Coordinates of C-alpha atoms in Angstrom, one line a residue:
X6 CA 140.7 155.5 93.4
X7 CA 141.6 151.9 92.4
X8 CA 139.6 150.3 95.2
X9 CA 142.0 148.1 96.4
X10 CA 142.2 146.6 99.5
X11 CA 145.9 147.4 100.7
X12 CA 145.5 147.4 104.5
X13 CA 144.4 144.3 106.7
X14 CA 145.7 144.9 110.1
X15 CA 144.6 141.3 112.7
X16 CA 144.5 138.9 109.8
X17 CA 147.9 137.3 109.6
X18 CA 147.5 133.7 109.1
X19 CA 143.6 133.9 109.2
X20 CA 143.3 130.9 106.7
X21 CA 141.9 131.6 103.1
X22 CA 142.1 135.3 103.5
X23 CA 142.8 136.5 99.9
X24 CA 143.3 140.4 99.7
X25 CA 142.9 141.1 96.4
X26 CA 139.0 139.8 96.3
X27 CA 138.4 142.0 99.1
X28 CA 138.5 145.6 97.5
X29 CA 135.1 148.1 97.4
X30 CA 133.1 147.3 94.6
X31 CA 132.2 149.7 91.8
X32 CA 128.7 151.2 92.5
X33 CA 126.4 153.7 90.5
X34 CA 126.1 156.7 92.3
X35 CA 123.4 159.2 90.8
X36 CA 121.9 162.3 92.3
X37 CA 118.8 164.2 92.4
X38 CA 117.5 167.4 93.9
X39 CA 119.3 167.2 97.9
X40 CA 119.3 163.1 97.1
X41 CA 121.9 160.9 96.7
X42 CA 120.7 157.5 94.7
X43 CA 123.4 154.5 95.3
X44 CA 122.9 151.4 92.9
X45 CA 124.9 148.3 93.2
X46 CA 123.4 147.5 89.7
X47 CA 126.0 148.6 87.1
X48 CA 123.3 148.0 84.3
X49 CA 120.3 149.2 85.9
X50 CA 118.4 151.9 83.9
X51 CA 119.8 155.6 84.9
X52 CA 118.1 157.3 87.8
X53 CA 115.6 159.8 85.8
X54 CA 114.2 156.6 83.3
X55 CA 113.6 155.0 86.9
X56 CA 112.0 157.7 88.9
X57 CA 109.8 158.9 85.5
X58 CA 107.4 161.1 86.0
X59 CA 108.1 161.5 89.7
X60 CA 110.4 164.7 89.2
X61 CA 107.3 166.7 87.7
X62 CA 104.8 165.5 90.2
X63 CA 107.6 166.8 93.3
X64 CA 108.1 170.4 92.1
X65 CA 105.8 172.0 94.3
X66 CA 108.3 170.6 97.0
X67 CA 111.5 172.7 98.3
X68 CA 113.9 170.3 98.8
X69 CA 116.7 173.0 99.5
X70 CA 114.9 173.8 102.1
X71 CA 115.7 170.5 103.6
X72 CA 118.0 170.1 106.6
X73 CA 118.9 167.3 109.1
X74 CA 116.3 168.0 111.9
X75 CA 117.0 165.4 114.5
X76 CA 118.4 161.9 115.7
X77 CA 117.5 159.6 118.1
X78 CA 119.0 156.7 119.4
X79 CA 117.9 154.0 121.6
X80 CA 119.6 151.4 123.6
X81 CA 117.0 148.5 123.7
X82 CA 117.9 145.3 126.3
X83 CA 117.3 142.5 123.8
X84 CA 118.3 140.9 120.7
X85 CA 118.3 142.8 118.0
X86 CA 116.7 140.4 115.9
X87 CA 113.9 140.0 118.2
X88 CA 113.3 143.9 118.1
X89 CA 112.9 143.8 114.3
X90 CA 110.8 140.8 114.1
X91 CA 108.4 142.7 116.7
X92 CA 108.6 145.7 114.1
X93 CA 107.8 143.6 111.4
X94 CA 104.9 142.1 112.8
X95 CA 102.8 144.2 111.1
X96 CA 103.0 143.6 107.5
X97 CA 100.8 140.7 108.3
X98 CA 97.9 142.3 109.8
X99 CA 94.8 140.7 108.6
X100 CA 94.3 144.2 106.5
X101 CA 97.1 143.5 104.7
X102 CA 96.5 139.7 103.7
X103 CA 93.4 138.4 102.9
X104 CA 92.2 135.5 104.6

């Protein structure tokens, strides 16, 4: 798969629309256990030299065991914006910065 952009259906004439810059992007995509690990970071350091010793401390854990359990969705009257700022109040409880 090249990548390339090759359909574009509604942007006739929509003025410096370029095609060929607008193709998916190569990404990193490294797995482990049931995870999928997604880097945009073609550099970074692999996936096991990032997660170190975390592999060893998690095998006690049965990640095959894992399964999608549930989904909710809400339909909230407002600005979405305004919901998230309201969720992200609370990284600055007093707890959390010092005075």
């Amino acid at each position: 798969m090249a990548g390339r952009l090759i359909g574009t259906p509604d942007v006739e004439g929509v003025e410096f629309f370029d095609r060929s810059t607008m193709g998916m992007v190569p990404l990193r995509c490294e797995t482990w256990e049931q995870f999928i690990f997604v880097n945009f970071d073609l550099k970074a350091e692999p996936l096991s030299a990032y997660l170190g010793q975390i592999p060893e401390q998690a095998k006690g854990f049965q990640f095959e065991g894992l399964q999608f359990a549930e989904r909710l969705d809400y339909v909230i009257n407002c600005n979405w914006k305004i919901y998230v700022d309201n969720y992200l109040e609370a990284i600055t409880f007093p707890s959390r910065i010092p005075a």
